[in-house]
């Protein structure tokens, strides 16, 4: 009986210390993010919708996810945001680290596709790689400057003119001279384009590298991970893509301008 009470107390203390540790790390990361990546704020209505959708998608996913960092991409053409957050599997809540701009797929351009929604896992099964920094015929370094990280989420289904298609879903930087200035609007072929600063942040802190970190002993992934990386305590593996497109009584409102009556598409 005494032993059981002792174990309960130890368990509670362990959970408390873990929460304190997570809080310290998220506060530190958030500060670094604002200084080195972007200092962007959004209306609370928009934040509540987006974090709520992230929790909904995680809860609806098959299997259970442990506490981990993740990124959420809002493909809404009027938003084009990416959020970095920590999902707490115990408290069932999300701590936001920071926001930045992205570009998702623009299906209005020939050969381009809408970025699919859902939860996508960064796995060694679809080994990521690094950009070569070579320019295409238009002078673009499509995956960013040389050495930029490319996260590969494998072949994913999407829609093109009411037909089902498959695209290779990537998360990557874009051309620093031409592409970065275009972030914040739909522009990609279907992948998620991010800033060079966010690319470095995600890479350096191993935000999505949970499976890669666990595979280091195999010797198959060490070439990809930075030697000077500072991996977070709870690295994750999830990129969640949602769509905050809202319709409110026929009014032309942005998601953070409306409080109810949305349509999820």
PDB file of C-alpha atoms in Angstrom:
ATOM      1  CA  UNK A   1       0.000   0.000   0.000  1.00  0.00           C
ATOM      2  CA  UNK A   2       2.814   2.361   0.957  1.00  0.00           C
ATOM      3  CA  UNK A   3       4.747   1.369  -2.150  1.00  0.00           C
ATOM      4  CA  UNK A   4       1.712   2.106  -4.354  1.00  0.00           C
ATOM      5  CA  UNK A   5       1.312   5.583  -2.860  1.00  0.00           C
ATOM      6  CA  UNK A   6       5.025   6.189  -3.337  1.00  0.00           C
ATOM      7  CA  UNK A   7       4.823   5.194  -6.998  1.00  0.00           C
ATOM      8  CA  UNK A   8       1.858   7.519  -7.528  1.00  0.00           C
ATOM      9  CA  UNK A   9       3.733  10.424  -5.969  1.00  0.00           C
ATOM     10  CA  UNK A  10       6.829   9.693  -8.060  1.00  0.00           C
ATOM     11  CA  UNK A  11       4.700   9.534 -11.234  1.00  0.00           C
ATOM     12  CA  UNK A  12       3.040  12.879 -10.467  1.00  0.00           C
ATOM     13  CA  UNK A  13       6.399  14.459  -9.704  1.00  0.00           C
ATOM     14  CA  UNK A  14       7.848  13.091 -12.945  1.00  0.00           C
ATOM     15  CA  UNK A  15       4.982  14.541 -14.984  1.00  0.00           C
ATOM     16  CA  UNK A  16       5.338  17.892 -13.221  1.00  0.00           C
ATOM     17  CA  UNK A  17       9.066  18.082 -13.929  1.00  0.00           C
ATOM     18  CA  UNK A  18       8.476  17.100 -17.549  1.00  0.00           C
ATOM     19  CA  UNK A  19       5.946  19.925 -17.922  1.00  0.00           C
ATOM     20  CA  UNK A  20       8.393  22.421 -16.396  1.00  0.00           C
ATOM     21  CA  UNK A  21      11.146  21.203 -18.725  1.00  0.00           C
ATOM     22  CA  UNK A  22       8.885  21.503 -21.766  1.00  0.00           C
ATOM     23  CA  UNK A  23       7.801  24.993 -20.727  1.00  0.00           C
ATOM     24  CA  UNK A  24      11.398  26.155 -20.357  1.00  0.00           C
ATOM     25  CA  UNK A  25      12.343  24.782 -23.772  1.00  0.00           C
ATOM     26  CA  UNK A  26       9.310  26.183 -25.613  1.00  0.00           C
ATOM     27  CA  UNK A  27       9.863  29.657 -24.131  1.00  0.00           C
ATOM     28  CA  UNK A  28      13.506  29.566 -25.187  1.00  0.00           C
ATOM     29  CA  UNK A  29      12.680  28.289 -28.680  1.00  0.00           C
ATOM     30  CA  UNK A  30       9.948  30.881 -29.146  1.00  0.00           C
ATOM     31  CA  UNK A  31      12.369  33.664 -28.317  1.00  0.00           C
ATOM     32  CA  UNK A  32      14.979  32.326 -30.728  1.00  0.00           C
ATOM     33  CA  UNK A  33      12.309  31.854 -33.422  1.00  0.00           C
ATOM     34  CA  UNK A  34      11.174  35.491 -33.159  1.00  0.00           C
ATOM     35  CA  UNK A  35      14.764  36.720 -33.298  1.00  0.00           C
ATOM     36  CA  UNK A  36      16.045  34.477 -36.082  1.00  0.00           C
ATOM     37  CA  UNK A  37      13.042  33.478 -38.208  1.00  0.00           C
ATOM     38  CA  UNK A  38      10.005  35.769 -37.963  1.00  0.00           C
ATOM     39  CA  UNK A  39       8.002  37.728 -35.411  1.00  0.00           C
ATOM     40  CA  UNK A  40       4.453  37.392 -36.721  1.00  0.00           C
ATOM     41  CA  UNK A  41       1.246  37.611 -34.700  1.00  0.00           C
ATOM     42  CA  UNK A  42      -2.315  36.606 -35.594  1.00  0.00           C
ATOM     43  CA  UNK A  43      -5.778  37.311 -34.267  1.00  0.00           C
ATOM     44  CA  UNK A  44      -6.889  34.997 -31.460  1.00  0.00           C
ATOM     45  CA  UNK A  45      -9.896  33.782 -33.474  1.00  0.00           C
ATOM     46  CA  UNK A  46      -7.580  32.519 -36.203  1.00  0.00           C
ATOM     47  CA  UNK A  47      -5.190  30.980 -33.684  1.00  0.00           C
ATOM     48  CA  UNK A  48      -8.027  29.152 -31.908  1.00  0.00           C
ATOM     49  CA  UNK A  49      -9.363  27.750 -35.180  1.00  0.00           C
ATOM     50  CA  UNK A  50      -5.964  26.594 -36.388  1.00  0.00           C
ATOM     51  CA  UNK A  51      -4.820  24.970 -33.135  1.00  0.00           C
ATOM     52  CA  UNK A  52      -8.253  23.386 -32.817  1.00  0.00           C
ATOM     53  CA  UNK A  53      -7.963  21.891 -36.284  1.00  0.00           C
ATOM     54  CA  UNK A  54      -4.469  20.612 -35.518  1.00  0.00           C
ATOM     55  CA  UNK A  55      -5.756  18.873 -32.389  1.00  0.00           C
ATOM     56  CA  UNK A  56      -8.710  17.478 -34.326  1.00  0.00           C
ATOM     57  CA  UNK A  57      -6.493  16.010 -37.018  1.00  0.00           C
ATOM     58  CA  UNK A  58      -4.039  14.532 -34.517  1.00  0.00           C
ATOM     59  CA  UNK A  59      -6.878  12.996 -32.485  1.00  0.00           C
ATOM     60  CA  UNK A  60      -8.523  11.552 -35.588  1.00  0.00           C
ATOM     61  CA  UNK A  61      -5.305   9.989 -36.866  1.00  0.00           C
ATOM     62  CA  UNK A  62      -4.747   6.266 -36.548  1.00  0.00           C
ATOM     63  CA  UNK A  63      -2.508   5.367 -33.640  1.00  0.00           C
ATOM     64  CA  UNK A  64      -1.506   7.685 -30.824  1.00  0.00           C
ATOM     65  CA  UNK A  65       1.095  10.425 -30.999  1.00  0.00           C
ATOM     66  CA  UNK A  66       3.400  11.245 -28.118  1.00  0.00           C
ATOM     67  CA  UNK A  67       4.353  14.771 -27.072  1.00  0.00           C
ATOM     68  CA  UNK A  68       6.245  16.258 -30.002  1.00  0.00           C
ATOM     69  CA  UNK A  69       6.943  19.307 -32.124  1.00  0.00           C
ATOM     70  CA  UNK A  70       5.146  19.637 -35.456  1.00  0.00           C
ATOM     71  CA  UNK A  71       4.370  22.141 -38.190  1.00  0.00           C
ATOM     72  CA  UNK A  72       0.908  23.130 -39.400  1.00  0.00           C
ATOM     73  CA  UNK A  73       0.488  24.610 -42.885  1.00  0.00           C
ATOM     74  CA  UNK A  74      -2.613  26.639 -43.736  1.00  0.00           C
ATOM     75  CA  UNK A  75      -3.095  26.325 -47.497  1.00  0.00           C
ATOM     76  CA  UNK A  76      -5.868  28.960 -47.577  1.00  0.00           C
ATOM     77  CA  UNK A  77      -4.885  31.287 -50.457  1.00  0.00           C
ATOM     78  CA  UNK A  78      -5.742  34.267 -48.247  1.00  0.00           C
ATOM     79  CA  UNK A  79      -3.508  33.051 -45.426  1.00  0.00           C
ATOM     80  CA  UNK A  80      -0.530  30.904 -46.534  1.00  0.00           C
ATOM     81  CA  UNK A  81       0.863  30.540 -43.029  1.00  0.00           C
ATOM     82  CA  UNK A  82       2.939  27.937 -41.254  1.00  0.00           C
ATOM     83  CA  UNK A  83       2.868  27.434 -37.502  1.00  0.00           C
ATOM     84  CA  UNK A  84       5.477  25.608 -35.445  1.00  0.00           C
ATOM     85  CA  UNK A  85       4.044  24.152 -32.258  1.00  0.00           C
ATOM     86  CA  UNK A  86       4.450  21.557 -29.530  1.00  0.00           C
ATOM     87  CA  UNK A  87       1.669  18.997 -29.091  1.00  0.00           C
ATOM     88  CA  UNK A  88       1.320  17.890 -25.458  1.00  0.00           C
ATOM     89  CA  UNK A  89      -0.122  14.382 -25.408  1.00  0.00           C
ATOM     90  CA  UNK A  90      -0.888  14.578 -21.673  1.00  0.00           C
ATOM     91  CA  UNK A  91      -2.626  17.951 -21.520  1.00  0.00           C
ATOM     92  CA  UNK A  92      -3.994  17.618 -25.064  1.00  0.00           C
ATOM     93  CA  UNK A  93      -3.002  21.150 -25.957  1.00  0.00           C
ATOM     94  CA  UNK A  94      -0.630  23.010 -28.260  1.00  0.00           C
ATOM     95  CA  UNK A  95       2.067  25.531 -27.408  1.00  0.00           C
ATOM     96  CA  UNK A  96       2.850  27.836 -30.317  1.00  0.00           C
ATOM     97  CA  UNK A  97       6.521  28.518 -31.008  1.00  0.00           C
ATOM     98  CA  UNK A  98       6.128  30.841 -33.972  1.00  0.00           C
ATOM     99  CA  UNK A  99       4.646  31.704 -37.359  1.00  0.00           C
ATOM    100  CA  UNK A 100       6.041  32.285 -40.829  1.00  0.00           C
ATOM    101  CA  UNK A 101       4.863  32.591 -44.422  1.00  0.00           C
ATOM    102  CA  UNK A 102       4.689  29.764 -46.970  1.00  0.00           C
ATOM    103  CA  UNK A 103       3.626  29.089 -50.522  1.00  0.00           C
ATOM    104  CA  UNK A 104       1.471  26.068 -51.321  1.00  0.00           C
ATOM    105  CA  UNK A 105       0.255  24.695 -54.656  1.00  0.00           C
ATOM    106  CA  UNK A 106      -1.401  26.894 -57.246  1.00  0.00           C
ATOM    107  CA  UNK A 107      -3.644  24.644 -59.380  1.00  0.00           C
ATOM    108  CA  UNK A 108      -4.469  27.547 -61.716  1.00  0.00           C
ATOM    109  CA  UNK A 109      -1.056  27.164 -63.323  1.00  0.00           C
ATOM    110  CA  UNK A 110      -0.561  24.338 -65.812  1.00  0.00           C
ATOM    111  CA  UNK A 111       1.322  21.445 -64.252  1.00  0.00           C
ATOM    112  CA  UNK A 112       0.692  22.698 -60.726  1.00  0.00           C
ATOM    113  CA  UNK A 113      -1.485  20.996 -58.100  1.00  0.00           C
ATOM    114  CA  UNK A 114      -3.311  21.945 -54.938  1.00  0.00           C
ATOM    115  CA  UNK A 115      -1.386  20.901 -51.827  1.00  0.00           C
ATOM    116  CA  UNK A 116      -3.270  18.004 -50.185  1.00  0.00           C
ATOM    117  CA  UNK A 117      -4.612  18.312 -46.639  1.00  0.00           C
ATOM    118  CA  UNK A 118      -4.025  15.841 -43.833  1.00  0.00           C
ATOM    119  CA  UNK A 119      -1.241  14.557 -41.616  1.00  0.00           C
ATOM    120  CA  UNK A 120       2.039  13.663 -43.294  1.00  0.00           C
ATOM    121  CA  UNK A 121       4.883  11.833 -41.578  1.00  0.00           C
ATOM    122  CA  UNK A 122       8.583  12.555 -42.004  1.00  0.00           C
ATOM    123  CA  UNK A 123      10.031   9.068 -42.169  1.00  0.00           C
ATOM    124  CA  UNK A 124      13.348   7.506 -43.169  1.00  0.00           C
ATOM    125  CA  UNK A 125      11.270   5.411 -45.569  1.00  0.00           C
ATOM    126  CA  UNK A 126      11.191   8.526 -47.755  1.00  0.00           C
ATOM    127  CA  UNK A 127      14.720   9.723 -47.129  1.00  0.00           C
ATOM    128  CA  UNK A 128      15.131  13.481 -47.236  1.00  0.00           C
ATOM    129  CA  UNK A 129      18.103  15.171 -48.852  1.00  0.00           C
ATOM    130  CA  UNK A 130      19.836  18.506 -49.352  1.00  0.00           C
ATOM    131  CA  UNK A 131      19.568  20.989 -52.182  1.00  0.00           C
ATOM    132  CA  UNK A 132      22.374  21.141 -54.718  1.00  0.00           C
ATOM    133  CA  UNK A 133      21.794  24.841 -55.259  1.00  0.00           C
ATOM    134  CA  UNK A 134      21.785  24.468 -59.040  1.00  0.00           C
ATOM    135  CA  UNK A 135      19.727  26.834 -61.177  1.00  0.00           C
ATOM    136  CA  UNK A 136      17.070  25.757 -63.665  1.00  0.00           C
ATOM    137  CA  UNK A 137      16.566  27.241 -67.138  1.00  0.00           C
ATOM    138  CA  UNK A 138      14.884  30.273 -65.566  1.00  0.00           C
ATOM    139  CA  UNK A 139      17.734  30.899 -63.144  1.00  0.00           C
ATOM    140  CA  UNK A 140      15.813  29.557 -60.133  1.00  0.00           C
ATOM    141  CA  UNK A 141      17.327  27.475 -57.370  1.00  0.00           C
ATOM    142  CA  UNK A 142      14.055  25.665 -56.819  1.00  0.00           C
ATOM    143  CA  UNK A 143      14.990  23.991 -53.529  1.00  0.00           C
ATOM    144  CA  UNK A 144      16.888  26.949 -52.138  1.00  0.00           C
ATOM    145  CA  UNK A 145      20.591  27.606 -51.745  1.00  0.00           C
ATOM    146  CA  UNK A 146      23.066  24.734 -51.636  1.00  0.00           C
ATOM    147  CA  UNK A 147      22.769  22.668 -48.460  1.00  0.00           C
ATOM    148  CA  UNK A 148      19.163  23.591 -47.698  1.00  0.00           C
ATOM    149  CA  UNK A 149      17.194  20.728 -46.144  1.00  0.00           C
ATOM    150  CA  UNK A 150      14.454  18.979 -48.107  1.00  0.00           C
ATOM    151  CA  UNK A 151      11.877  16.959 -46.147  1.00  0.00           C
ATOM    152  CA  UNK A 152      10.263  14.242 -48.280  1.00  0.00           C
ATOM    153  CA  UNK A 153       6.752  13.087 -47.306  1.00  0.00           C
ATOM    154  CA  UNK A 154       6.394  10.621 -50.151  1.00  0.00           C
ATOM    155  CA  UNK A 155       3.756  10.245 -52.857  1.00  0.00           C
ATOM    156  CA  UNK A 156       0.432  11.782 -51.801  1.00  0.00           C
ATOM    157  CA  UNK A 157      -2.962  11.988 -53.456  1.00  0.00           C
ATOM    158  CA  UNK A 158      -4.427  15.317 -54.547  1.00  0.00           C
ATOM    159  CA  UNK A 159      -7.004  16.634 -56.995  1.00  0.00           C
ATOM    160  CA  UNK A 160      -6.472  18.175 -60.408  1.00  0.00           C
ATOM    161  CA  UNK A 161      -9.506  19.240 -62.460  1.00  0.00           C
ATOM    162  CA  UNK A 162     -11.719  16.783 -60.548  1.00  0.00           C
ATOM    163  CA  UNK A 163      -9.270  13.963 -61.154  1.00  0.00           C
ATOM    164  CA  UNK A 164      -7.147  12.200 -58.564  1.00  0.00           C
ATOM    165  CA  UNK A 165      -3.424  12.625 -59.045  1.00  0.00           C
ATOM    166  CA  UNK A 166      -0.314  11.790 -57.029  1.00  0.00           C
ATOM    167  CA  UNK A 167       2.437  14.283 -56.245  1.00  0.00           C
ATOM    168  CA  UNK A 168       5.707  14.006 -54.374  1.00  0.00           C
ATOM    169  CA  UNK A 169       5.026  16.141 -51.320  1.00  0.00           C
ATOM    170  CA  UNK A 170       8.079  18.059 -50.139  1.00  0.00           C
ATOM    171  CA  UNK A 171       8.791  20.741 -47.569  1.00  0.00           C
ATOM    172  CA  UNK A 172      11.671  22.875 -48.771  1.00  0.00           C
ATOM    173  CA  UNK A 173      13.204  26.317 -49.132  1.00  0.00           C
ATOM    174  CA  UNK A 174      12.855  28.360 -52.298  1.00  0.00           C
ATOM    175  CA  UNK A 175      15.063  30.533 -54.453  1.00  0.00           C
ATOM    176  CA  UNK A 176      16.516  33.234 -52.175  1.00  0.00           C
ATOM    177  CA  UNK A 177      16.575  35.853 -54.926  1.00  0.00           C
ATOM    178  CA  UNK A 178      13.216  35.294 -56.612  1.00  0.00           C
ATOM    179  CA  UNK A 179      11.158  32.865 -54.563  1.00  0.00           C
ATOM    180  CA  UNK A 180      11.334  34.305 -51.060  1.00  0.00           C
ATOM    181  CA  UNK A 181       9.631  37.540 -52.062  1.00  0.00           C
ATOM    182  CA  UNK A 182       6.705  35.505 -53.426  1.00  0.00           C
ATOM    183  CA  UNK A 183       6.022  33.608 -50.206  1.00  0.00           C
ATOM    184  CA  UNK A 184       2.645  34.362 -48.696  1.00  0.00           C
ATOM    185  CA  UNK A 185       0.656  33.432 -51.801  1.00  0.00           C
ATOM    186  CA  UNK A 186      -0.104  30.181 -53.643  1.00  0.00           C
ATOM    187  CA  UNK A 187       2.793  29.667 -56.003  1.00  0.00           C
ATOM    188  CA  UNK A 188       4.269  26.158 -55.811  1.00  0.00           C
ATOM    189  CA  UNK A 189       3.673  23.040 -57.877  1.00  0.00           C
ATOM    190  CA  UNK A 190       2.096  21.379 -54.836  1.00  0.00           C
ATOM    191  CA  UNK A 191       4.937  21.275 -52.323  1.00  0.00           C
ATOM    192  CA  UNK A 192       5.266  23.589 -49.329  1.00  0.00           C
ATOM    193  CA  UNK A 193       7.848  26.319 -49.804  1.00  0.00           C
ATOM    194  CA  UNK A 194       9.350  27.985 -46.736  1.00  0.00           C
ATOM    195  CA  UNK A 195      11.897  30.685 -45.966  1.00  0.00           C
ATOM    196  CA  UNK A 196      15.606  29.922 -45.711  1.00  0.00           C
ATOM    197  CA  UNK A 197      15.526  31.037 -42.075  1.00  0.00           C
ATOM    198  CA  UNK A 198      12.759  28.594 -41.168  1.00  0.00           C
ATOM    199  CA  UNK A 199      14.496  25.856 -43.149  1.00  0.00           C
ATOM    200  CA  UNK A 200      17.616  26.306 -41.031  1.00  0.00           C
ATOM    201  CA  UNK A 201      15.626  26.460 -37.777  1.00  0.00           C
ATOM    202  CA  UNK A 202      13.743  23.228 -38.429  1.00  0.00           C
ATOM    203  CA  UNK A 203      16.945  21.524 -39.529  1.00  0.00           C
ATOM    204  CA  UNK A 204      19.221  22.765 -36.736  1.00  0.00           C
ATOM    205  CA  UNK A 205      16.813  21.921 -33.910  1.00  0.00           C
ATOM    206  CA  UNK A 206      15.708  18.607 -35.417  1.00  0.00           C
ATOM    207  CA  UNK A 207      12.068  19.648 -35.155  1.00  0.00           C
ATOM    208  CA  UNK A 208      10.784  16.857 -37.448  1.00  0.00           C
ATOM    209  CA  UNK A 209      13.644  14.397 -37.025  1.00  0.00           C
ATOM    210  CA  UNK A 210      12.321  11.963 -34.424  1.00  0.00           C
ATOM    211  CA  UNK A 211      12.629   8.900 -36.649  1.00  0.00           C
ATOM    212  CA  UNK A 212      15.960  10.074 -38.034  1.00  0.00           C
ATOM    213  CA  UNK A 213      17.413  10.500 -34.552  1.00  0.00           C
ATOM    214  CA  UNK A 214      16.267   6.989 -33.656  1.00  0.00           C
ATOM    215  CA  UNK A 215      17.963   5.621 -36.788  1.00  0.00           C
ATOM    216  CA  UNK A 216      21.396   7.165 -36.241  1.00  0.00           C
ATOM    217  CA  UNK A 217      22.847   3.887 -34.970  1.00  0.00           C
ATOM    218  CA  UNK A 218      22.081   2.266 -38.322  1.00  0.00           C
ATOM    219  CA  UNK A 219      24.507   4.641 -40.023  1.00  0.00           C
ATOM    220  CA  UNK A 220      22.082   5.419 -42.854  1.00  0.00           C
ATOM    221  CA  UNK A 221      20.996   8.923 -41.829  1.00  0.00           C
ATOM    222  CA  UNK A 222      23.993  10.535 -40.130  1.00  0.00           C
ATOM    223  CA  UNK A 223      25.117  12.078 -43.428  1.00  0.00           C
ATOM    224  CA  UNK A 224      21.916  14.124 -43.584  1.00  0.00           C
ATOM    225  CA  UNK A 225      21.755  15.487 -40.031  1.00  0.00           C
ATOM    226  CA  UNK A 226      23.861  18.554 -39.135  1.00  0.00           C
ATOM    227  CA  UNK A 227      26.846  17.736 -36.937  1.00  0.00           C
ATOM    228  CA  UNK A 228      26.270  20.902 -34.886  1.00  0.00           C
ATOM    229  CA  UNK A 229      22.534  20.320 -34.454  1.00  0.00           C
ATOM    230  CA  UNK A 230      20.815  21.071 -31.144  1.00  0.00           C
ATOM    231  CA  UNK A 231      17.937  18.595 -31.248  1.00  0.00           C
ATOM    232  CA  UNK A 232      14.913  19.478 -29.125  1.00  0.00           C
ATOM    233  CA  UNK A 233      13.807  17.244 -26.269  1.00  0.00           C
ATOM    234  CA  UNK A 234      10.705  16.026 -28.134  1.00  0.00           C
ATOM    235  CA  UNK A 235      11.490  15.983 -31.857  1.00  0.00           C
ATOM    236  CA  UNK A 236       8.453  15.175 -33.963  1.00  0.00           C
ATOM    237  CA  UNK A 237       7.672  13.939 -37.457  1.00  0.00           C
ATOM    238  CA  UNK A 238       4.396  15.549 -38.466  1.00  0.00           C
ATOM    239  CA  UNK A 239       3.502  18.125 -41.076  1.00  0.00           C
ATOM    240  CA  UNK A 240      -0.210  18.889 -40.856  1.00  0.00           C
ATOM    241  CA  UNK A 241      -1.884  20.674 -43.757  1.00  0.00           C
ATOM    242  CA  UNK A 242      -5.269  22.323 -43.240  1.00  0.00           C
ATOM    243  CA  UNK A 243      -7.399  24.941 -44.943  1.00  0.00           C
ATOM    244  CA  UNK A 244      -8.946  27.872 -43.082  1.00  0.00           C
ATOM    245  CA  UNK A 245     -11.077  29.077 -45.985  1.00  0.00           C
ATOM    246  CA  UNK A 246     -14.135  30.610 -44.379  1.00  0.00           C
ATOM    247  CA  UNK A 247     -17.563  31.506 -45.696  1.00  0.00           C
ATOM    248  CA  UNK A 248     -19.543  33.721 -43.331  1.00  0.00           C
ATOM    249  CA  UNK A 249     -23.066  34.566 -44.464  1.00  0.00           C
ATOM    250  CA  UNK A 250     -21.796  35.276 -47.969  1.00  0.00           C
ATOM    251  CA  UNK A 251     -19.505  38.026 -46.695  1.00  0.00           C
ATOM    252  CA  UNK A 252     -15.981  38.353 -48.013  1.00  0.00           C
ATOM    253  CA  UNK A 253     -14.215  37.765 -44.706  1.00  0.00           C
ATOM    254  CA  UNK A 254     -10.782  36.473 -43.876  1.00  0.00           C
ATOM    255  CA  UNK A 255     -10.665  33.682 -41.275  1.00  0.00           C
ATOM    256  CA  UNK A 256      -9.420  35.993 -38.522  1.00  0.00           C
ATOM    257  CA  UNK A 257     -12.195  38.514 -39.271  1.00  0.00           C
ATOM    258  CA  UNK A 258     -15.039  36.087 -38.636  1.00  0.00           C
ATOM    259  CA  UNK A 259     -16.052  34.424 -35.393  1.00  0.00           C
ATOM    260  CA  UNK A 260     -18.370  31.692 -36.626  1.00  0.00           C
ATOM    261  CA  UNK A 261     -19.943  30.093 -39.685  1.00  0.00           C
ATOM    262  CA  UNK A 262     -16.893  28.637 -41.407  1.00  0.00           C
ATOM    263  CA  UNK A 263     -16.699  26.110 -44.189  1.00  0.00           C
ATOM    264  CA  UNK A 264     -13.788  23.667 -44.046  1.00  0.00           C
ATOM    265  CA  UNK A 265     -12.613  22.700 -47.493  1.00  0.00           C
TER     266      UNK A 265
END
